[in-house]
CSV table of C-alpha atoms in Angstrom, one decimal:
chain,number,residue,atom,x,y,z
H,1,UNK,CA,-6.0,74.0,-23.3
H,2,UNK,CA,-7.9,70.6,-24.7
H,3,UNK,CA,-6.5,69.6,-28.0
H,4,UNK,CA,-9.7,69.0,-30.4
H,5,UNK,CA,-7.7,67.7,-33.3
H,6,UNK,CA,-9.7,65.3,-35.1
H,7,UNK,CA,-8.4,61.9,-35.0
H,8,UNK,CA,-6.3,60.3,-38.0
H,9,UNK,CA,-6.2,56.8,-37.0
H,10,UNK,CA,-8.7,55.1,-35.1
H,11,UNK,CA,-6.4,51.6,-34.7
H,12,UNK,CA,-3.0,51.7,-33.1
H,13,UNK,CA,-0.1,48.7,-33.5
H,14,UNK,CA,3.0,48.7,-31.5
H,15,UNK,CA,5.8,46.4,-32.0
H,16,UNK,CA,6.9,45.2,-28.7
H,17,UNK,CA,10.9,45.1,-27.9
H,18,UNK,CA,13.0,48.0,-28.6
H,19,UNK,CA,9.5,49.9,-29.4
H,20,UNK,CA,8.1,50.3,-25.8
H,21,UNK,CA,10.3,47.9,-24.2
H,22,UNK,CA,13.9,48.5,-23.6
H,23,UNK,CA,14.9,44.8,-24.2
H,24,UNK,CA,17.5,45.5,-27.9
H,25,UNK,CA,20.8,44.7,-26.0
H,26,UNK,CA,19.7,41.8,-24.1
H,27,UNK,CA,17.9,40.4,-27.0
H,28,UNK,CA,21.0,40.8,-29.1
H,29,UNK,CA,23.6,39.4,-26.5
H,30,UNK,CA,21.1,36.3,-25.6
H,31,UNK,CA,20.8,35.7,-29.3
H,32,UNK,CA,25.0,35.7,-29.7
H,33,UNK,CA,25.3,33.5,-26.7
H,34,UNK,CA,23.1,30.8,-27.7
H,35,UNK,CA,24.2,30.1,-31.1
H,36,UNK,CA,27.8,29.8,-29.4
H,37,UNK,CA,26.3,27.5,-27.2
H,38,UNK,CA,25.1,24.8,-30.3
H,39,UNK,CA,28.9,25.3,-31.8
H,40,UNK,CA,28.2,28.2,-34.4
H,41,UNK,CA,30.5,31.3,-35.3
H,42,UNK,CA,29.0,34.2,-33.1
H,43,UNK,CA,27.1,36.9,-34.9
H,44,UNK,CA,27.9,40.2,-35.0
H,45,UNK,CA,26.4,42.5,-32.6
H,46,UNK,CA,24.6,43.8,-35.7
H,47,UNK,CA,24.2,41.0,-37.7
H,48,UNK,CA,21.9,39.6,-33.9
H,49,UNK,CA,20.2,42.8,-33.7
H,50,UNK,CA,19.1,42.7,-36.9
H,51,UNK,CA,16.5,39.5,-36.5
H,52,UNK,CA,14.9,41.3,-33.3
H,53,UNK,CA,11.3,41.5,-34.8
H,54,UNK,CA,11.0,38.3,-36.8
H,55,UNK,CA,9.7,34.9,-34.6
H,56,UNK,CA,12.3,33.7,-32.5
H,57,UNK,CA,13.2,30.7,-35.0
H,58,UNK,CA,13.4,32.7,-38.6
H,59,UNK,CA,15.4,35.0,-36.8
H,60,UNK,CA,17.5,32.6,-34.9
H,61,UNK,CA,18.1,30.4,-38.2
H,62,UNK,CA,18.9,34.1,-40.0
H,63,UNK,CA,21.2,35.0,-37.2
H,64,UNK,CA,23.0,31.5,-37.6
H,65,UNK,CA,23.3,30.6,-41.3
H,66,UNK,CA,26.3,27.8,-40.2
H,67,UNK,CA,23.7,26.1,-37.8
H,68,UNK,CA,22.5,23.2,-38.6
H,69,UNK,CA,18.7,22.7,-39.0
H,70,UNK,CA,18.8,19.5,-36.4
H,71,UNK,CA,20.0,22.1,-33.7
H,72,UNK,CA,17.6,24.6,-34.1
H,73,UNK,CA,15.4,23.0,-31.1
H,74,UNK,CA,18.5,23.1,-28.9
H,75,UNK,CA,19.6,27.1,-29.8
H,76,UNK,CA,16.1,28.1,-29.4
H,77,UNK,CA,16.2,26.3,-26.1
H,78,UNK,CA,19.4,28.1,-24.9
H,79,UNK,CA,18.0,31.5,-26.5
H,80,UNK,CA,15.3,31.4,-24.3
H,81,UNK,CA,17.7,30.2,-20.9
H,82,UNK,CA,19.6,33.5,-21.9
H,83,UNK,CA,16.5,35.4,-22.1
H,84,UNK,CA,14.8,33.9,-19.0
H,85,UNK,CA,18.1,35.0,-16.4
H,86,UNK,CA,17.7,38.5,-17.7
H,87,UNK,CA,14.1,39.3,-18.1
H,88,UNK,CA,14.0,40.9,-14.9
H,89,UNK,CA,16.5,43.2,-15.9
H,90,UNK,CA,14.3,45.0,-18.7
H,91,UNK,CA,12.2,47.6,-18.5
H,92,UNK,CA,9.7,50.2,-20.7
H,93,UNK,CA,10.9,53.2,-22.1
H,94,UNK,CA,11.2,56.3,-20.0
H,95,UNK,CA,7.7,58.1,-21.4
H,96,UNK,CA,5.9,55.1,-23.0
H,97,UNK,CA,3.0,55.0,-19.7
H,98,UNK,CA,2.1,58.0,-20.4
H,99,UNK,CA,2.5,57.9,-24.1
H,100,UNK,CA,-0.3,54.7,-24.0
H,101,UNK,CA,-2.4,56.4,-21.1
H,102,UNK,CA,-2.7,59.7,-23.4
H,103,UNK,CA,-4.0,57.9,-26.5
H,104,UNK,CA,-6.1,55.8,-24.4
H,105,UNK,CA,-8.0,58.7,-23.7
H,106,UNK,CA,-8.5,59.7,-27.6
H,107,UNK,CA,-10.0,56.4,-27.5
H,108,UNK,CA,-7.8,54.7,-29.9
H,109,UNK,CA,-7.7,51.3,-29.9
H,110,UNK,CA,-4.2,49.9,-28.7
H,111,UNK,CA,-2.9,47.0,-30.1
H,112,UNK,CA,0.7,44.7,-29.9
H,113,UNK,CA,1.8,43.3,-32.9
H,114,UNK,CA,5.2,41.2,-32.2
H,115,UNK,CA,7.9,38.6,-33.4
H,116,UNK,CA,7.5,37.9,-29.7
H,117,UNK,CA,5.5,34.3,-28.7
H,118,UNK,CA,2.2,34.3,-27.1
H,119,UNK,CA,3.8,33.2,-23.8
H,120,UNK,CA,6.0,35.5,-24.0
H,121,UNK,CA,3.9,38.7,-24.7
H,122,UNK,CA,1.9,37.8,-21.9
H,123,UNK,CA,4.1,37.4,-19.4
H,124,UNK,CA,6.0,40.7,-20.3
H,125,UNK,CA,2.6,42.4,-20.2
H,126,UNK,CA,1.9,41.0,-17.0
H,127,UNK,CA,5.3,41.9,-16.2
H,128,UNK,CA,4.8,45.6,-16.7
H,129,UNK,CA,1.2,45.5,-15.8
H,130,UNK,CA,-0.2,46.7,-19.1
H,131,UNK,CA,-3.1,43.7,-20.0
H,132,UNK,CA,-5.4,45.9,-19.0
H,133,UNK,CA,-4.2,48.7,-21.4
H,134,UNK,CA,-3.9,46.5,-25.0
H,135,UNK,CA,-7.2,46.1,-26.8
H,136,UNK,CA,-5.8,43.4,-29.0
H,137,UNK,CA,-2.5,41.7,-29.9
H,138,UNK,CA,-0.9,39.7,-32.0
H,139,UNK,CA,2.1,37.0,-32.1
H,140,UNK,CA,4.4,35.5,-34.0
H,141,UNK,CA,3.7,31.9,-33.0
H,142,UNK,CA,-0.2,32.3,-33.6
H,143,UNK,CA,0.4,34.0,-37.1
H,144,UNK,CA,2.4,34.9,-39.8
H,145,UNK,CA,5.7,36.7,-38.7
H,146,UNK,CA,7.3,40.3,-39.7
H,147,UNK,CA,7.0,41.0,-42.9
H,148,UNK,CA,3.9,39.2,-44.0
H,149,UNK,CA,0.9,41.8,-43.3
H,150,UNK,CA,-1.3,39.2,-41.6
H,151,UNK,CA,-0.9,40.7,-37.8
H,152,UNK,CA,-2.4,43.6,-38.8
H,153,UNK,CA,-5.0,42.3,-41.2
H,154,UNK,CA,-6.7,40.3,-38.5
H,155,UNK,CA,-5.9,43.1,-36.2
H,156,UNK,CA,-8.0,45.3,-38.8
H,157,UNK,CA,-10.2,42.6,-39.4
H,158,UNK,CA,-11.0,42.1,-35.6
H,159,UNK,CA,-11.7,46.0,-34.5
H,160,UNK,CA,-13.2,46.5,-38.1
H,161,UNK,CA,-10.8,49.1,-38.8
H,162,UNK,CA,-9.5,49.9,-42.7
H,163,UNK,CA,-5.9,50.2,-43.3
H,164,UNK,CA,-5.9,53.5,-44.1
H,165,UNK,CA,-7.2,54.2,-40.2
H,166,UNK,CA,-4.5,51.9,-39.0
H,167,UNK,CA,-0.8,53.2,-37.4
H,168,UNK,CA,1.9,50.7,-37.2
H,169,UNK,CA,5.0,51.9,-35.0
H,170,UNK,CA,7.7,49.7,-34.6
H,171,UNK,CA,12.0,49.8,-34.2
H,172,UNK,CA,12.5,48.0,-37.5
H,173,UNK,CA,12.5,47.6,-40.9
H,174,UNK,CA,10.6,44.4,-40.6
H,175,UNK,CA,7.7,46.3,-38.8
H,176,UNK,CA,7.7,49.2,-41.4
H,177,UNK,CA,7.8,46.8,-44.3
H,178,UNK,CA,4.6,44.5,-42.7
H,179,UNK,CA,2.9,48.2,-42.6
H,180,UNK,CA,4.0,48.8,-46.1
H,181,UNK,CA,2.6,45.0,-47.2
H,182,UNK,CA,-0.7,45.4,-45.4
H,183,UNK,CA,-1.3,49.2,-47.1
H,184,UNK,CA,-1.1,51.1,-43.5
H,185,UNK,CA,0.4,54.0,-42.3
H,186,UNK,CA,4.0,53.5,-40.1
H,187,UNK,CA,6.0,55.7,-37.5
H,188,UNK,CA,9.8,54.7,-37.1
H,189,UNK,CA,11.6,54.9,-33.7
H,190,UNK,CA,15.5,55.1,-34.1
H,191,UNK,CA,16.3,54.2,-30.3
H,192,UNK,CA,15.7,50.4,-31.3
H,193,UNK,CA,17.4,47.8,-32.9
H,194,UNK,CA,18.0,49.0,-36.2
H,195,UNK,CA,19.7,52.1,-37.8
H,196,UNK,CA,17.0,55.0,-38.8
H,197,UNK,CA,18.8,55.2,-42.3
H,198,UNK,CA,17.2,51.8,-44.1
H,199,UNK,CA,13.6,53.6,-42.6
H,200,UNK,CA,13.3,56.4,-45.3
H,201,UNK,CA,12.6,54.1,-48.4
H,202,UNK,CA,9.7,51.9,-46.8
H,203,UNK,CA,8.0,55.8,-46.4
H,204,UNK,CA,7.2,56.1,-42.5
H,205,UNK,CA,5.5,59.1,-41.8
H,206,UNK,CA,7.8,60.0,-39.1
H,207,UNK,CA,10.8,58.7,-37.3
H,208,UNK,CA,10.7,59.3,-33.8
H,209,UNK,CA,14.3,59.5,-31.8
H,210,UNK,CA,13.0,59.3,-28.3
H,211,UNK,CA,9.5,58.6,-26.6
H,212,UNK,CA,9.0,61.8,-26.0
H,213,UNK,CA,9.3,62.7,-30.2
H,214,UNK,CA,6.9,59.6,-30.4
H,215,UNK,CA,4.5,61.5,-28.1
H,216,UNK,CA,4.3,64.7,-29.7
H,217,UNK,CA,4.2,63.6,-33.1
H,218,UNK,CA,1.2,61.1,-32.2
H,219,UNK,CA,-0.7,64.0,-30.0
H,220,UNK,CA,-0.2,66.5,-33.2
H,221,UNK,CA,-1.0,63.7,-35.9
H,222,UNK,CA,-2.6,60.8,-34.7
């Protein structure tokens, strides 16, 4: 039986890694390894999982508070050598395709907003072959990164969408705060990078624990 609920939100945001793509441990292990590799004290497992969401530098320099600011060139360099030998080895979520292929036939528009670079987004979309799927995106090199609200105001701005018809869904705190900062609705998933506990107080309207949660909940109340 069709579903005739009348759409909630006419503009969807996704953050990128350890939202849709299953990239959290790799992320956090290439993050350890390359501030090692400019002489600082490696960061906890948590401490590098943390950052995932911010652009690479602020997160880097958060990651690394005993490296110097002359090296960050050189650990951003050997962050993304780490990254690089293992992008092959990621993949989406089990569930996202037809997740995104489901509300692409509500006729939402789809959107990326990311800590990730430009360069980086694309070739991981390209990756995946999902281009074709994204109405818009945004990154953190062309923009203002997690938590400032800009993404998603010229996300708004550009499908001339209010925030009140905009959904941001994202693995971290940084994604539900930038929601919370640019006025928008937000949707939690705990299989990310960060702990579902710190969620509750930035008010998500739902915290998903698997892609398949994500789905329902957006079929029932999107």
């Amino acid at each position: 039986m069709n579903d005739f609920r009348p759409r909630q939100f006419d503009l969807i945001a996704f953050d990128w890694d350890g939202t849709l793509f299953d990239s959290t441990a790799i992320i956090t292990t290439c993050i350890q390894r390359a501030v090692v590799d400019v002489g600082g004290a490696q960061p906890s497992r948590e401490a590098a999982s943390y950052v995932i969401g911010m652009a690479l530098m602020q997160a880097l320099a958060h990651a690394a508070p005993d490296v110097p600011k002359d090296k960050y060139p050189a650990l951003g360099e050997r962050y993304r050598h780490h990254y690089l030998a293992h992008q092959n080895d990621i993949s989406l979520f089990e569930g996202v395709l037809p997740l995104l292929a489901d509300l692409k036939s509500r006729h939402h528009w789809l959107t990326v907003a990311t800590g990730k670079s430009r360069h980086g987004l694309n070739e991981a979309l390209q990756a995946v072959e999902l281009r074709h799927v994204f109405d818009g995106s945004r990154t953190a090199d062309e923009t203002a990164g997690k938590p400032s609200p800009l993404m998603l105001h010229e996300l708004m701005r550009e499908f001339g969408v209010e925030p009140e018809r905009t959904l941001m869904i994202g693995d971290t705190t940084h994604d539900l705060q930038m929601a919370l900062n640019a006025g928008c609705a937000s949707v939690g998933v705990s299989y990310g990078a960060h702990e579902p506990d710190a969620f509750h107080a930035l008010k998500p309207r739902h915290v998903a624990h698997s892609v398949r949660d994500l789905h329902d909940w957006l079929l029932q109340h999107a």
